[in-house]
Short mmCIF file of C-alpha atoms and ligand atoms in Angstrom, two decimals:
data_model
loop_
_atom_site.label_atom_id
_atom_site.label_comp_id
_atom_site.label_asym_id
_atom_site.label_seq_id
_atom_site.Cartn_x
_atom_site.Cartn_y
_atom_site.Cartn_z
CA MET A 1 0.00 0.05 0.01
CA ARG A 2 1.54 3.10 -0.53
CA VAL A 3 0.49 6.42 1.73
CA LEU A 4 0.31 9.62 0.83
CA THR A 5 0.22 13.10 2.82
CA ASN A 6 1.16 15.19 0.17
CA ILE A 7 -2.19 15.42 -3.05
CA ASN A 8 0.13 16.77 -5.69
CA SER A 9 1.71 12.98 -4.73
CA LEU A 10 -1.71 11.33 -5.20
CA ASN A 11 -2.54 13.47 -7.49
CA GLN A 12 0.27 11.86 -9.78
CA LEU A 13 0.16 8.25 -8.32
CA LEU A 14 -3.92 8.56 -9.79
CA GLU A 15 -3.35 9.94 -13.14
CA ASN A 16 -1.47 7.21 -14.16
CA CYS A 17 -4.04 5.27 -12.49
CA ARG A 18 -6.56 6.89 -14.80
CA VAL A 19 -4.67 6.77 -17.60
CA SER A 20 -4.73 3.09 -17.99
CA ASN A 21 -8.72 3.03 -17.53
CA LYS A 22 -8.38 1.64 -14.41
CA SER A 23 -11.42 2.37 -12.07
CA ILE A 24 -10.69 4.63 -9.05
CA GLY A 25 -12.91 3.64 -5.16
CA PHE A 26 -12.50 5.29 -1.98
CA VAL A 27 -13.56 4.81 1.23
CA PRO A 28 -13.43 8.15 3.30
CA THR A 29 -12.50 8.17 6.57
CA MET A 30 -11.51 10.09 10.54
CA GLY A 31 -9.44 6.40 11.00
CA ALA A 32 -9.22 4.39 14.11
CA LEU A 33 -10.31 1.81 11.40
CA HIS A 34 -12.35 -1.03 12.20
CA GLU A 35 -14.34 -3.45 10.76
CA GLY A 36 -17.47 -0.65 9.31
CA HIS A 37 -14.69 0.94 7.34
CA LEU A 38 -12.99 -1.94 6.70
CA SER A 39 -16.32 -3.60 5.10
CA LEU A 40 -16.56 -0.39 3.27
CA VAL A 41 -12.96 -1.26 1.74
CA LYS A 42 -14.37 -4.92 0.30
CA LEU A 43 -17.23 -3.66 -1.14
CA ALA A 44 -14.97 -1.02 -3.19
CA HIS A 45 -12.75 -3.68 -4.01
CA LYS A 46 -15.32 -5.46 -5.66
CA ASP A 47 -16.45 -3.09 -7.94
CA CYS A 48 -13.11 -0.94 -8.70
CA ASP A 49 -9.34 -1.63 -10.11
CA ILE A 50 -7.66 0.47 -6.98
CA VAL A 51 -8.83 1.53 -4.04
CA VAL A 52 -8.39 4.35 -2.30
CA CYS A 53 -8.49 5.35 1.61
CA SER A 54 -8.34 8.53 3.37
CA ILE A 55 -8.20 9.24 6.85
CA PHE A 56 -8.78 12.73 7.69
CA ILE A 57 -9.74 13.84 11.39
CA ASN A 58 -12.05 17.21 9.97
CA PRO A 59 -11.80 19.79 11.75
CA THR A 60 -14.69 21.46 10.34
CA GLN A 61 -17.18 19.12 11.29
CA PHE A 62 -16.96 18.86 14.77
CA ASN A 63 -19.38 20.79 16.90
CA ASP A 64 -17.94 20.51 20.04
CA SER A 65 -14.24 21.00 20.92
CA ASN A 66 -13.91 18.22 23.47
CA ASP A 67 -15.16 15.33 20.79
CA LEU A 68 -12.24 17.19 18.67
CA GLU A 69 -9.25 16.61 21.15
CA ASN A 70 -10.75 13.19 22.17
CA TYR A 71 -11.27 11.93 19.12
CA PRO A 72 -8.98 8.17 18.84
CA ILE A 73 -5.30 7.95 16.93
CA THR A 74 -4.32 4.87 15.53
CA ILE A 75 -2.43 5.15 12.57
CA GLU A 76 -0.08 2.75 12.85
CA GLU A 77 -3.00 0.12 13.72
CA ASP A 78 -5.31 1.77 10.99
CA ILE A 79 -2.53 1.03 7.97
CA LYS A 80 -1.85 -3.04 9.75
CA LEU A 81 -5.25 -3.67 8.82
CA LEU A 82 -5.32 -1.54 5.37
CA GLU A 83 -2.62 -3.63 4.01
CA GLU A 84 -4.70 -7.42 5.40
CA GLN A 85 -7.51 -6.21 2.86
CA SER A 86 -5.00 -4.93 0.44
CA CYS A 87 -5.87 -1.29 0.40
CA ASP A 88 -3.64 -0.32 -2.74
CA ILE A 89 -3.27 3.50 -1.09
CA LEU A 90 -4.03 5.97 2.01
CA PHE A 91 -4.16 9.33 1.49
CA LEU A 92 -2.74 11.49 4.75
CA PRO A 93 -2.69 15.02 4.46
CA ASN A 94 -2.39 17.35 7.17
CA VAL A 95 -4.90 19.98 7.94
CA THR A 96 -2.42 22.77 5.68
CA GLU A 97 -3.06 20.15 3.43
CA MET A 98 -6.18 20.15 3.25
CA TYR A 99 -7.49 23.75 4.63
CA PRO A 100 -4.61 26.10 2.68
CA GLN A 101 -6.87 28.88 2.98
CA GLY A 102 -7.59 28.31 6.92
CA LEU A 103 -10.99 26.53 8.44
CA ASN A 104 -13.16 28.06 6.41
CA THR A 105 -16.64 25.81 5.20
CA LYS A 106 -18.26 26.45 2.06
CA GLN A 107 -21.97 26.74 1.80
CA TYR A 108 -23.92 23.27 0.25
CA GLN A 109 -27.49 23.12 -1.80
CA LEU A 110 -28.51 20.49 0.90
CA ASN A 111 -32.83 20.44 0.17
CA GLY A 112 -33.22 21.92 4.50
CA ILE A 113 -31.78 17.76 4.61
CA ASP A 114 -29.00 19.10 7.29
CA LYS A 115 -31.05 21.13 9.56
CA VAL A 116 -32.82 18.81 10.63
CA LEU A 117 -31.72 15.26 13.18
CA GLU A 118 -27.75 15.82 13.71
CA GLY A 119 -28.13 18.80 11.65
CA ARG A 120 -29.96 20.31 14.44
CA LYS A 121 -27.76 18.97 17.68
CA ARG A 122 -24.58 20.06 15.87
CA PRO A 123 -25.15 23.11 13.99
CA GLY A 124 -22.41 23.37 11.41
CA HIS A 125 -21.19 19.85 11.37
CA PHE A 126 -22.62 18.88 8.13
CA ASP A 127 -21.47 21.79 5.83
CA GLY A 128 -17.97 20.78 8.05
CA VAL A 129 -18.52 17.34 5.85
CA CYS A 130 -19.56 18.37 2.81
CA THR A 131 -16.74 20.64 2.45
CA ILE A 132 -14.42 18.29 3.46
CA VAL A 133 -16.19 15.12 0.88
CA HIS A 134 -16.35 17.43 -2.25
CA ARG A 135 -12.25 18.71 -1.87
CA LEU A 136 -11.70 15.52 -1.21
CA PHE A 137 -13.23 14.12 -3.87
CA SER A 138 -12.47 16.62 -5.98
CA ILE A 139 -8.86 15.27 -5.35
CA VAL A 140 -9.17 11.50 -5.82
CA LYS A 141 -11.48 12.14 -8.26
CA PRO A 142 -13.52 7.97 -7.81
CA ASN A 143 -15.69 6.32 -9.99
CA THR A 144 -17.23 5.37 -6.79
CA ALA A 145 -17.34 6.80 -3.44
CA TYR A 146 -18.15 4.34 0.01
CA PHE A 147 -20.52 4.85 2.42
CA GLY A 148 -21.75 2.97 6.23
CA GLU A 149 -25.43 2.93 6.71
CA LYS A 150 -25.09 3.01 10.20
CA ASP A 151 -23.64 7.50 9.62
CA PHE A 152 -27.35 7.22 7.42
CA GLN A 153 -27.98 10.52 7.33
CA GLN A 154 -24.39 11.75 5.69
CA VAL A 155 -25.22 9.82 3.40
CA ALA A 156 -28.30 11.72 2.19
CA VAL A 157 -26.88 15.11 2.75
CA ILE A 158 -23.68 13.47 0.91
CA ARG A 159 -26.28 12.24 -1.97
CA GLN A 160 -28.17 15.72 -2.11
CA MET A 161 -24.77 17.75 -2.78
CA VAL A 162 -23.54 15.22 -5.63
CA ASN A 163 -26.50 15.83 -7.46
CA SER A 164 -26.73 19.04 -6.39
CA LEU A 165 -23.16 20.32 -8.03
CA SER A 166 -24.04 17.32 -10.39
CA LEU A 167 -21.13 15.91 -9.94
CA THR A 168 -20.46 12.40 -11.49
CA VAL A 169 -19.59 10.30 -8.51
CA GLN A 170 -21.20 7.69 -8.46
CA ILE A 171 -21.90 7.14 -4.19
CA LYS A 172 -22.26 3.35 -3.04
CA THR A 173 -23.59 2.64 1.01
CA GLY A 174 -22.79 -0.40 2.97
CA GLU A 175 -24.45 -2.13 5.58
CA THR A 176 -23.83 -1.37 9.43
CA ILE A 177 -21.52 -3.56 11.10
CA ARG A 178 -21.87 -4.34 14.82
CA GLU A 179 -20.70 -5.62 17.88
CA LYS A 180 -21.74 -9.59 18.72
CA ASP A 181 -24.76 -7.46 21.62
CA GLY A 182 -25.62 -4.70 18.04
CA LEU A 183 -23.65 -2.11 19.58
CA ALA A 184 -23.09 -0.86 15.51
CA LYS A 185 -18.86 -0.06 15.39
CA SER A 186 -18.21 3.37 16.31
CA SER A 187 -13.94 4.30 16.15
CA ARG A 188 -15.72 6.38 19.72
CA ASN A 189 -16.86 3.59 21.25
CA THR A 190 -13.42 3.00 22.30
CA LEU A 191 -13.46 6.11 24.40
CA LEU A 192 -16.47 3.97 27.04
CA SER A 193 -15.50 3.08 30.21
CA VAL A 194 -16.27 -0.61 31.04
CA SER A 195 -19.84 0.23 32.48
CA GLN A 196 -20.86 3.21 29.32
CA ARG A 197 -20.27 0.27 27.14
CA GLN A 198 -23.18 -2.45 29.32
CA LYS A 199 -25.21 0.50 28.75
CA ALA A 200 -24.30 1.73 25.03
CA THR A 201 -25.67 -2.08 24.46
CA TYR A 202 -29.51 -0.12 25.15
CA VAL A 203 -29.65 2.07 22.01
CA TYR A 204 -29.81 -0.94 19.54
CA ALA A 205 -32.09 -2.61 22.10
CA SER A 206 -34.33 0.57 21.82
CA LEU A 207 -34.38 0.56 17.92
CA GLN A 208 -35.23 -3.01 17.68
CA LYS A 209 -38.52 -2.39 20.15
CA ILE A 210 -39.27 0.67 17.89
CA LYS A 211 -39.48 -1.45 14.88
CA SER A 212 -40.89 -3.92 16.98
CA LEU A 213 -43.43 -1.66 17.43
CA TYR A 214 -44.14 -0.05 14.26
CA GLY A 215 -46.83 0.11 12.78
CA LYS A 216 -48.92 -1.46 16.89
CA VAL A 217 -48.01 2.23 18.37
CA ASP A 218 -48.24 5.54 16.91
CA CYS A 219 -44.83 6.76 16.30
CA THR A 220 -45.82 9.66 18.64
CA GLN A 221 -46.66 7.56 21.22
CA LEU A 222 -43.78 5.62 20.52
CA LYS A 223 -40.73 8.20 20.85
CA GLU A 224 -41.78 8.93 24.13
CA MET A 225 -41.94 5.18 25.38
CA ILE A 226 -38.53 5.41 23.78
CA LYS A 227 -37.94 7.96 25.78
CA ASP A 228 -39.29 7.16 29.36
CA ASP A 229 -36.89 3.88 28.86
CA PHE A 230 -34.31 6.43 29.08
CA ASN A 231 -35.69 8.51 31.53
CA GLN A 232 -35.19 5.19 34.01
CA VAL A 233 -31.11 4.72 32.61
CA GLN A 234 -28.29 6.09 34.65
CA ASP A 235 -25.68 7.65 33.10
CA MET A 236 -26.54 7.88 29.78
CA GLN A 237 -28.92 11.05 28.38
CA LEU A 238 -31.12 10.62 25.00
CA ASP A 239 -30.38 13.08 22.78
CA TYR A 240 -33.09 12.50 19.77
CA VAL A 241 -35.03 9.94 18.65
CA GLU A 242 -36.90 9.98 15.50
CA ILE A 243 -38.80 8.43 13.14
CA VAL A 244 -38.40 9.91 10.27
CA ASN A 245 -39.09 9.60 6.02
CA PRO A 246 -35.69 7.71 4.73
CA HIS A 247 -35.93 9.87 1.50
CA SER A 248 -37.07 13.53 3.35
CA LEU A 249 -35.77 12.92 6.48
CA ARG A 250 -39.65 14.00 7.81
CA PRO A 251 -41.12 13.12 11.03
CA LEU A 252 -43.54 10.29 11.11
CA LYS A 253 -46.83 10.48 12.54
CA GLY A 254 -49.32 8.26 13.67
CA LYS A 255 -49.32 4.29 13.05
CA GLY A 256 -47.55 4.40 9.22
CA ILE A 257 -47.53 1.28 8.50
CA LYS A 258 -48.00 1.08 4.70
CA GLU A 259 -45.11 3.60 4.96
CA GLU A 260 -41.30 3.37 4.85
CA ALA A 261 -39.35 4.31 7.60
CA VAL A 262 -36.33 4.75 9.18
CA ALA A 263 -35.59 5.47 13.40
CA LEU A 264 -32.66 7.44 13.78
CA MET A 265 -31.37 7.65 17.58
CA ALA A 266 -28.43 9.88 19.57
CA VAL A 267 -27.10 9.41 23.00
CA PHE A 268 -24.41 10.86 25.50
CA LEU A 269 -22.18 8.27 27.86
CA GLY A 270 -21.19 10.94 28.99
CA LYS A 271 -18.95 13.04 27.24
CA VAL A 272 -19.35 10.60 24.17
CA ARG A 273 -22.05 11.13 21.87
CA LEU A 274 -23.40 8.20 19.49
CA ILE A 275 -25.21 7.75 17.43
CA ASP A 276 -27.37 4.67 14.72
CA ASN A 277 -30.23 3.87 12.92
CA LEU A 278 -32.69 1.20 11.56
CA SER A 279 -34.46 0.75 9.23
CA LEU A 280 -38.55 -0.54 10.18
CA ASN A 281 -39.93 -2.21 6.92
CA ASP A 282 -37.61 -4.81 6.43
P1 AMP B 301 -15.94 7.59 10.07
O1 AMP B 301 -14.37 7.65 10.51
O2 AMP B 301 -16.53 6.86 11.05
O3 AMP B 301 -15.37 9.01 9.51
O4 AMP B 301 -16.68 6.65 9.54
C1 AMP B 301 -15.79 6.62 8.04
C2 AMP B 301 -16.75 5.95 6.78
O5 AMP B 301 -17.40 4.90 7.49
C3 AMP B 301 -18.43 6.29 7.09
O6 AMP B 301 -18.69 6.17 5.61
C4 AMP B 301 -19.03 5.72 8.09
O7 AMP B 301 -20.69 5.62 7.87
C5 AMP B 301 -18.58 4.56 7.95
N1 AMP B 301 -18.60 3.96 9.09
C6 AMP B 301 -18.73 3.97 10.57
N2 AMP B 301 -19.20 3.22 11.10
C7 AMP B 301 -19.82 1.67 10.39
C8 AMP B 301 -19.60 0.85 11.14
N3 AMP B 301 -20.03 0.35 11.71
N4 AMP B 301 -20.20 -0.06 9.78
C9 AMP B 301 -20.56 0.39 8.98
N5 AMP B 301 -19.67 1.67 8.48
C10 AMP B 301 -18.98 2.73 9.42
#
């Protein structure tokens, strides 16, 4: 695997690939890699000749400086894992390489889907995500880019950005990879204490509860039930629970049995914030 920190050298290498008509698959990450990230590398390998992964902790998508400061960094281990997956190129830029003009974000036409759920709780988050993903796309120029369903709204926002800018990159998604007890794998899980880690299983359990009751109980009532459940758990705060249409991200009302739906949640365990989601239809 080639590890490159510099845009010019990456450009040269990728230009050779493009000239020889090789398709490029791209997996952007913030590192502290786990099986969720690696599943996307595997997907990219199935479709593309060359797989590029990036590791960059993007400061502009963090609305909480404590979250940014504590974000786990495991570069040596990440390189080993990517080599085991036969990743071809790792792009590992620093902040100046990605933000030569300073830490500014751009505004994107996202039809409001960036303003609900995560966007409402984390103002400016999706401006940061779109700014960095757009910049990475313009550097790597991938044929296909891979994102995890774990970050459901992020995928919706990126698809919207790609459409509104008429970018040619194809967006593909990979399913959420979970621990044996259902907790969605996340780089932030490593920050949990033993007791927090145990409590974190409530997240997926609650999503499953929503799924089992969806269509039988009114959505508003269902959300209240989950809020009540979380009020019984110490040292864990529900940031939000929502049941939405997977395309518009608009909240569903009533029993909604025939409607497409996804349940999304965010919780705080101490300072660690975890998100997860589950489709309520399959
Ligand atoms: P991150 O490093 O958290 O920015 O994630 C990089 C990519 O990996 C994003 O597209 C995430 O949605 C995806 N990802 C993170 N966790 C998982 C998971 N448990 N299963 C599948 N994909 C994931």
